[in-house]
Tab-separated table of C-alpha atoms in Angstrom:
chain	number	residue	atom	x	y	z
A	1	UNK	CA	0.000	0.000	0.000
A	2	UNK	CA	1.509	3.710	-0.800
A	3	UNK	CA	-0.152	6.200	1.930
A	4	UNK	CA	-0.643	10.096	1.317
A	5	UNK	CA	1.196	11.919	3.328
A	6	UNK	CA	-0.935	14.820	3.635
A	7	UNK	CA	-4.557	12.807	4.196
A	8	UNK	CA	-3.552	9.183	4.541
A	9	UNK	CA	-5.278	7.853	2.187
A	10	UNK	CA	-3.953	4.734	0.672
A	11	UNK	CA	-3.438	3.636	-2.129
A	12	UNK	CA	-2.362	0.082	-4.370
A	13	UNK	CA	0.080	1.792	-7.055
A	14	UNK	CA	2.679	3.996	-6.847
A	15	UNK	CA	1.047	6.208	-9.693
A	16	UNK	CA	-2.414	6.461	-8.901
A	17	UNK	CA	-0.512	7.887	-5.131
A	18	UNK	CA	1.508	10.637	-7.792
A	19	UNK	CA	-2.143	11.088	-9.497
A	20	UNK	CA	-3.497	11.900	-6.118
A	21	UNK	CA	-0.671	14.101	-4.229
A	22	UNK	CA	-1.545	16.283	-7.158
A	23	UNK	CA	-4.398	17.510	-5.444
A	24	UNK	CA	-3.255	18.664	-2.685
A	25	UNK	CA	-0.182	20.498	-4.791
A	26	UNK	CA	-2.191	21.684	-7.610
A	27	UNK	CA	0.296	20.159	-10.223
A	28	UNK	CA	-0.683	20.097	-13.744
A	29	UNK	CA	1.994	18.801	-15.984
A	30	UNK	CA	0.016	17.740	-18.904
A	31	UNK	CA	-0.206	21.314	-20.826
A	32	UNK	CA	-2.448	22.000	-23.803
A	33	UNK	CA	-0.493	22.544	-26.881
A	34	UNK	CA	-3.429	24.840	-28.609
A	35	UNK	CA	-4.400	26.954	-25.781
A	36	UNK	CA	-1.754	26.301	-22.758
A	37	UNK	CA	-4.650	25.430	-20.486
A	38	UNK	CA	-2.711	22.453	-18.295
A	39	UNK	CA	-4.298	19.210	-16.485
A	40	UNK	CA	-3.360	16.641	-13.562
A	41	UNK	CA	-3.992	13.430	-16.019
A	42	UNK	CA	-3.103	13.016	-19.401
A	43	UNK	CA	-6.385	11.377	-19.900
A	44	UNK	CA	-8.158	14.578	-19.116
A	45	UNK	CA	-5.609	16.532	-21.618
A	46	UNK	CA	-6.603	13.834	-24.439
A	47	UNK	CA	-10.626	14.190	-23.901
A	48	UNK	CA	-9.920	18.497	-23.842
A	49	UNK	CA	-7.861	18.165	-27.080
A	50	UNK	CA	-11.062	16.917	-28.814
A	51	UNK	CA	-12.857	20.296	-28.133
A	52	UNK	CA	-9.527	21.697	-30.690
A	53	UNK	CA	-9.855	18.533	-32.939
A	54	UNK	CA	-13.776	18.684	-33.392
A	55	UNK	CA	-12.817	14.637	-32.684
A	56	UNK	CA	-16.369	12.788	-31.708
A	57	UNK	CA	-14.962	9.075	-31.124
A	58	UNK	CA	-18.515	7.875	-28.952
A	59	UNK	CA	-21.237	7.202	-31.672
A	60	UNK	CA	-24.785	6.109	-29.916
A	61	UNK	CA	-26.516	3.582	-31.718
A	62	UNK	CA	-30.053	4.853	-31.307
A	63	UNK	CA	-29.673	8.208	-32.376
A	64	UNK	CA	-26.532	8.233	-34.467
A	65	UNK	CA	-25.234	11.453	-31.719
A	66	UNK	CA	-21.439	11.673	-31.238
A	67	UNK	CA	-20.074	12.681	-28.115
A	68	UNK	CA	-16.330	14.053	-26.989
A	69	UNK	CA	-15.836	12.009	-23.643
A	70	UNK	CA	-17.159	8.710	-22.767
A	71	UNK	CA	-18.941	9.642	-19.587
A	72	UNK	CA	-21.101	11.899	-21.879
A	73	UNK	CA	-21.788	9.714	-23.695
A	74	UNK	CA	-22.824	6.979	-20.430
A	75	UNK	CA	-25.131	9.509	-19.326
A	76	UNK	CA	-26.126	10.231	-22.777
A	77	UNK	CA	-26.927	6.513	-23.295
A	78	UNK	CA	-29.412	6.771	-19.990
A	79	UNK	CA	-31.891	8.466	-21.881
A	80	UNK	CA	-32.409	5.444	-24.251
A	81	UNK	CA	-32.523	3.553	-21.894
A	82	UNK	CA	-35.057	6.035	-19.915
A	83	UNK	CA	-33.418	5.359	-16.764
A	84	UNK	CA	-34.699	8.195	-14.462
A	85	UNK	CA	-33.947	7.261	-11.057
A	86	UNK	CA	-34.552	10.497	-9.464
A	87	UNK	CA	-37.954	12.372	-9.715
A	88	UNK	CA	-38.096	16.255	-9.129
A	89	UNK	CA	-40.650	16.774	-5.957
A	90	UNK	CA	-42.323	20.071	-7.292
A	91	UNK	CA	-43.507	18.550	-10.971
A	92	UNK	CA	-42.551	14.887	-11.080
A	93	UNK	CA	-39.935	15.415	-13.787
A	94	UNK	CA	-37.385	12.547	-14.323
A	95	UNK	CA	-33.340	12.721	-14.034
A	96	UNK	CA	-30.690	10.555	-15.098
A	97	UNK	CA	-28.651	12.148	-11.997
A	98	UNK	CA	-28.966	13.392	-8.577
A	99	UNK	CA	-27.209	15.968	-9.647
A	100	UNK	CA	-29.437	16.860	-12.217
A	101	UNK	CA	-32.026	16.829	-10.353
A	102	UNK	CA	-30.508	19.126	-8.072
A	103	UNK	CA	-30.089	21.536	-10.169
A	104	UNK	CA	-33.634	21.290	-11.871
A	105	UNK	CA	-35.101	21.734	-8.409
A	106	UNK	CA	-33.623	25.007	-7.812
A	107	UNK	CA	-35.634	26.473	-10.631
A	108	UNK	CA	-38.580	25.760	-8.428
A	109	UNK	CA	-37.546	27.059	-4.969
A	110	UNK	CA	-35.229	30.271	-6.869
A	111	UNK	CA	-32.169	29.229	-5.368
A	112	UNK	CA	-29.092	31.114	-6.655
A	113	UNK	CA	-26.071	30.145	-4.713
A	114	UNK	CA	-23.500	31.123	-7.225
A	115	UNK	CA	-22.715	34.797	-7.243
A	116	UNK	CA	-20.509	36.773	-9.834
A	117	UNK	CA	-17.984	38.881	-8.235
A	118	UNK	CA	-18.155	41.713	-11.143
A	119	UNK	CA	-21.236	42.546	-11.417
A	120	UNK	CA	-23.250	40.408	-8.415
A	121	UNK	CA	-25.827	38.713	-10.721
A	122	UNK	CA	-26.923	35.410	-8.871
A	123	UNK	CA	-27.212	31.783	-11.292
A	124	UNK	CA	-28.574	29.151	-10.151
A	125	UNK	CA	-25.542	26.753	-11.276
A	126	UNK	CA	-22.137	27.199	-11.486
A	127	UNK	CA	-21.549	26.143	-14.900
A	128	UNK	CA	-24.082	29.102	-16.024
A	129	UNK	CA	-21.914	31.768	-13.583
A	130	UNK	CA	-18.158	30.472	-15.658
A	131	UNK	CA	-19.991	31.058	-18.899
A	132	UNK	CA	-21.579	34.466	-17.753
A	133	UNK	CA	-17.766	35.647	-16.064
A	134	UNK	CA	-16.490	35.522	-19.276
A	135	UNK	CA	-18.333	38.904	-20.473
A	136	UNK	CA	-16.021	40.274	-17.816
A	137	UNK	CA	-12.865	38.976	-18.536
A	138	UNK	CA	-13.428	38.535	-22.784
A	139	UNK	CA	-12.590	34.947	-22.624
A	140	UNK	CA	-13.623	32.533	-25.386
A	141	UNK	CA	-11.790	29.163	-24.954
A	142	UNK	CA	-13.802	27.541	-27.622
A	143	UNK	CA	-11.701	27.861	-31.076
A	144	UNK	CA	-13.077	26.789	-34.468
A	145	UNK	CA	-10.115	24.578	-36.336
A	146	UNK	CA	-11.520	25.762	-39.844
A	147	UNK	CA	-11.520	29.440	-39.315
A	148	UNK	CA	-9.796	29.920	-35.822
A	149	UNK	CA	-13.102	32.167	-34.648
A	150	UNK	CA	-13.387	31.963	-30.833
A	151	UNK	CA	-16.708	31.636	-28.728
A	152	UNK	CA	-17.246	32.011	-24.670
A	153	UNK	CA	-19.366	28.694	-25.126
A	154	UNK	CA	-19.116	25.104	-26.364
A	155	UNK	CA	-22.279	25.077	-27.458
A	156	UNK	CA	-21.890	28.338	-29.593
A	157	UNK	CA	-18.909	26.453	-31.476
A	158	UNK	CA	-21.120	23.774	-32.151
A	159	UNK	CA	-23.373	25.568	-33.461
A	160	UNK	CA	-20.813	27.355	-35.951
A	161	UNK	CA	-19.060	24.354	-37.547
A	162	UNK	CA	-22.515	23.527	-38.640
A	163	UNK	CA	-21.630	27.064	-40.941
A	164	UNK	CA	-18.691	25.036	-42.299
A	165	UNK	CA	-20.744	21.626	-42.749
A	166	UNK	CA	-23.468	23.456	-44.752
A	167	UNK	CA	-26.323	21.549	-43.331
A	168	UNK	CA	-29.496	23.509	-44.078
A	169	UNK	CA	-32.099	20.644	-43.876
A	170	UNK	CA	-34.974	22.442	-42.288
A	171	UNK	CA	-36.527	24.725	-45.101
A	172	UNK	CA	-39.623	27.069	-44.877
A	173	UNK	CA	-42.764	25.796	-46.349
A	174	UNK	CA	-44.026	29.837	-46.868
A	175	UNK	CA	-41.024	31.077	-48.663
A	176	UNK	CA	-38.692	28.187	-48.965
A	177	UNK	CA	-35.750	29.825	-46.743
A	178	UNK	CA	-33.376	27.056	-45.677
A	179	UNK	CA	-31.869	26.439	-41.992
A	180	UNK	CA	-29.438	24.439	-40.156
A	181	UNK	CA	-31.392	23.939	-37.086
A	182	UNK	CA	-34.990	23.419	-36.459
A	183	UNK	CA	-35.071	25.771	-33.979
A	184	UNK	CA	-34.483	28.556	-35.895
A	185	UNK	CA	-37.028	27.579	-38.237
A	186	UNK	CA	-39.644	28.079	-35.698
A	187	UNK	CA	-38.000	31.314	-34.736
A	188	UNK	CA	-38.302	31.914	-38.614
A	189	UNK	CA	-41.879	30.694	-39.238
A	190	UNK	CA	-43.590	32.967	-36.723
A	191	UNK	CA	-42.402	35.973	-39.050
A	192	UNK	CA	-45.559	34.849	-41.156
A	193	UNK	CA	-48.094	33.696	-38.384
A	194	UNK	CA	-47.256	36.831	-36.730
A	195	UNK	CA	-47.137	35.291	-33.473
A	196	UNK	CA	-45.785	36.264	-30.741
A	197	UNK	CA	-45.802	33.930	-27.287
A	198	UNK	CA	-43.510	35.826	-25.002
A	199	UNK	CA	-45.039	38.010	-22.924
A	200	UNK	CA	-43.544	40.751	-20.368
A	201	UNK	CA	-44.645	40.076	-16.783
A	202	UNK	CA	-44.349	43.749	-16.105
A	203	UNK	CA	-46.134	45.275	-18.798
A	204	UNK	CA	-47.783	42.864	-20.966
A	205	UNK	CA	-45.726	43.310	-24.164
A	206	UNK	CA	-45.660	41.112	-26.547
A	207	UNK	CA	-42.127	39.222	-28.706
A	208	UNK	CA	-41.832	37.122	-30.932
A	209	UNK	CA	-38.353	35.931	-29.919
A	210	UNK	CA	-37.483	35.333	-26.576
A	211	UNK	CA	-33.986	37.580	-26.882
A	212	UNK	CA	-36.139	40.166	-27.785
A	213	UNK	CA	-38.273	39.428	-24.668
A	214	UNK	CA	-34.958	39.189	-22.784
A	215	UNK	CA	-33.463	42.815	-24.077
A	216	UNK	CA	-36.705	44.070	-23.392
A	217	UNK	CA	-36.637	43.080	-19.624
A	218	UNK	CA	-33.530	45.362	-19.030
A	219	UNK	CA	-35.666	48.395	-19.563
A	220	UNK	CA	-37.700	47.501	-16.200
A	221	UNK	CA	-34.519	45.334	-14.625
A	222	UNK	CA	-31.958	48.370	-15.207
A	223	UNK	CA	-29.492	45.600	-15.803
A	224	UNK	CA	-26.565	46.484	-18.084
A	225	UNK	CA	-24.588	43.345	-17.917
A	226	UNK	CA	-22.291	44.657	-20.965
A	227	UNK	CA	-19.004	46.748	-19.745
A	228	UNK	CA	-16.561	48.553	-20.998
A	229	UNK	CA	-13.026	47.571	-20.158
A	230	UNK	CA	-11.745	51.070	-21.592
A	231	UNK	CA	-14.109	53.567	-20.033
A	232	UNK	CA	-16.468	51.376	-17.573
A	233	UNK	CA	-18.893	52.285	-19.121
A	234	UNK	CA	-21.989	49.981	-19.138
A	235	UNK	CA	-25.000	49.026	-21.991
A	236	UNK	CA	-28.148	46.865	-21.744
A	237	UNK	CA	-27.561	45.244	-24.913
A	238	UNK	CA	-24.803	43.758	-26.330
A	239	UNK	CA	-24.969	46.058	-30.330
A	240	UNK	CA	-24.675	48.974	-28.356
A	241	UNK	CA	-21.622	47.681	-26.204
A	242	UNK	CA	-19.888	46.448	-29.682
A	243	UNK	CA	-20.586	49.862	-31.186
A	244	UNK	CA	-19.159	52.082	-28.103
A	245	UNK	CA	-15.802	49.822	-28.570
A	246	UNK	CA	-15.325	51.117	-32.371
A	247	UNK	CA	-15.180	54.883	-30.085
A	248	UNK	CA	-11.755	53.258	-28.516
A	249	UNK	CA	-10.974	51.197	-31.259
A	250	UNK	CA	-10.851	53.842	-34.179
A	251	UNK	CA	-12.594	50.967	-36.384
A	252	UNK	CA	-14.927	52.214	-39.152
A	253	UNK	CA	-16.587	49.711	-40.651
A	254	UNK	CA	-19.254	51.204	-42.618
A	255	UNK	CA	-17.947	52.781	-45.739
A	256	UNK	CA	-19.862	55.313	-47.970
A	257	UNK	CA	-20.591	54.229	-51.462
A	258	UNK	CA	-20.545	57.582	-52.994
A	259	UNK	CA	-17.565	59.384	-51.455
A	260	UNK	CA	-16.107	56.430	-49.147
A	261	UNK	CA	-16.295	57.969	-46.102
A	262	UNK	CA	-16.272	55.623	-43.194
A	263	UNK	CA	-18.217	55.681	-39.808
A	264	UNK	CA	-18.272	53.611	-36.675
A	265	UNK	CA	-22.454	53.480	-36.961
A	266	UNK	CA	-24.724	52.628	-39.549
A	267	UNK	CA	-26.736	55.240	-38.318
A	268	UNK	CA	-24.383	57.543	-38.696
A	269	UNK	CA	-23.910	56.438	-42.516
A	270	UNK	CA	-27.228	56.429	-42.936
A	271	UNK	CA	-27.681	59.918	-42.004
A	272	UNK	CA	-24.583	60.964	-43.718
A	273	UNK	CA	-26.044	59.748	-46.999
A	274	UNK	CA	-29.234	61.905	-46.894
A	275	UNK	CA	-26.908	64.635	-47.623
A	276	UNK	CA	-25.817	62.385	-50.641
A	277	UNK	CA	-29.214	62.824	-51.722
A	278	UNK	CA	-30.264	65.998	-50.561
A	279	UNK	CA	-27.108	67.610	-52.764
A	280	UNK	CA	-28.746	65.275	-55.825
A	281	UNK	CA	-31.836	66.873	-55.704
A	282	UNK	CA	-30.863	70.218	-55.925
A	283	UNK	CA	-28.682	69.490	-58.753
């Protein structure tokens, strides 16, 4: 038996003891060669390298869904299988995973226990509060290996090497306007019901997109969650934060066909064109 020295626990090889001291040092010597992020187990570096690699090795036979690590893909597998152990109290929902159902339940009793030390906003899971922390800090550890574009989420890089892939299966049957996802399909479709099912609790407003819903909210909220690293200055949604960077940044993106003047706004070029056409007219 090898013993830790700093907890005594025991253990029956010499390396899983090294795997273990780690711990308690905070050693990583397994470094990422794409991003320099660094792990205690070379097993852990080999499942990360996949998020570079796009590399799905764990196919599911019912669905035909490919997954990056194998205990994804266990718990994936679960759903098949409809093993749902645990049952949420408050509306009988099923889980895979105490955990999950953990989680789930604090969307009944509002639980928030994870707070962000910027800006104090409250989430309900932790995972939700590292993806939100990187508004503060700019991080975006997800890279495409096509293009190189970064994203703050995984799921957001998913999402975009389905750009690369081309796979626009779901089309329109009013206007015949091809998507990748279904979802934004039915995001599309309501443009001709003219539907709109999201409804402010504060006034009664109506959206047809639930982003619209959610920039909405931030009018009665007063939440600007979108800062400035420059200036500090803050901005409810996230086009006006991008726009107040070009002020620092000196970029002009929007170039004017007649004289090629550039501007940091489209507003600003669209305003600057009236005179375009004012100066026609009284030619």
């Amino acid at each position: 038996m090898f013993p830790c020295t700093e907890c005594d626990k025991c253990f029956t090889q010499h390396a899983a003891l090294i795997r273990h001291q780690r711990s308690h040092t905070g050693e990583k010597p397994f470094p990422c060669s794409e991003c320099g992020k660094s792990f205690t187990r070379k097993s852990i570096l080999v499942e990360h390298m996949r998020i570079h690699t796009g590399e799905k090795p764990f196919l599911c036979g019912e669905c035909g869904r490919r997954f990056t690590q194998k205990s994804s893909f266990a718990v994936h597998q679960r759903i098949h299988a409809k093993e749902e152990s645990f049952i949420c109290s408050y509306c009988g929902k099923g889980f895979t995973e105490r955990s999950k159902l953990n989680t789930h339940e604090k969307i009944h009793n509002g639980e928030k226990p994870y707070s962000c030390s910027e800006c104090k906003k409250s989430f309900s899971r932790k995972s939700v509060l590292v993806e939100h922390h990187r508004i503060h800090t700019g991080e975006k550890p997800f890279t495409c290996s096509k293009c190189w574009k970064s994203f703050t989420q995984r799921s957001g890089l998913v999402m975009h090497q389905k750009v690369h892939a081309c796979e626009k299966t779901f089309s329109c049957s009013e206007c015949g306007k091809s998507f990748m996802y279904r979802s934004e399909l039915m995001k599309h479709e309501i443009i001709h019901t003219g539907e709109k099912p999201f409804s402010c609790f504060d006034c009664g407003k109506r959206f047809n997109q639930k982003t619209n819903l959610l920039h909405h909210l931030t009018i009665h909220t007063g939440e600007k969650p979108f800062q400035c690293s420059d200036c500090s200055k803050s901005f409810r949604l996230k086009a006006s934060f991008l726009a107040h960077q070009r002020v620092h940044s000196g970029e002009k993106p929007y170039s004017c066909p007649d004289c090629g003047k550039c501007f940091t706004q489209k507003s600003n070029l669209l305003r600057h064109q009236v005179l375009h056409k004012l100066t026609a007219d009284n030619v």
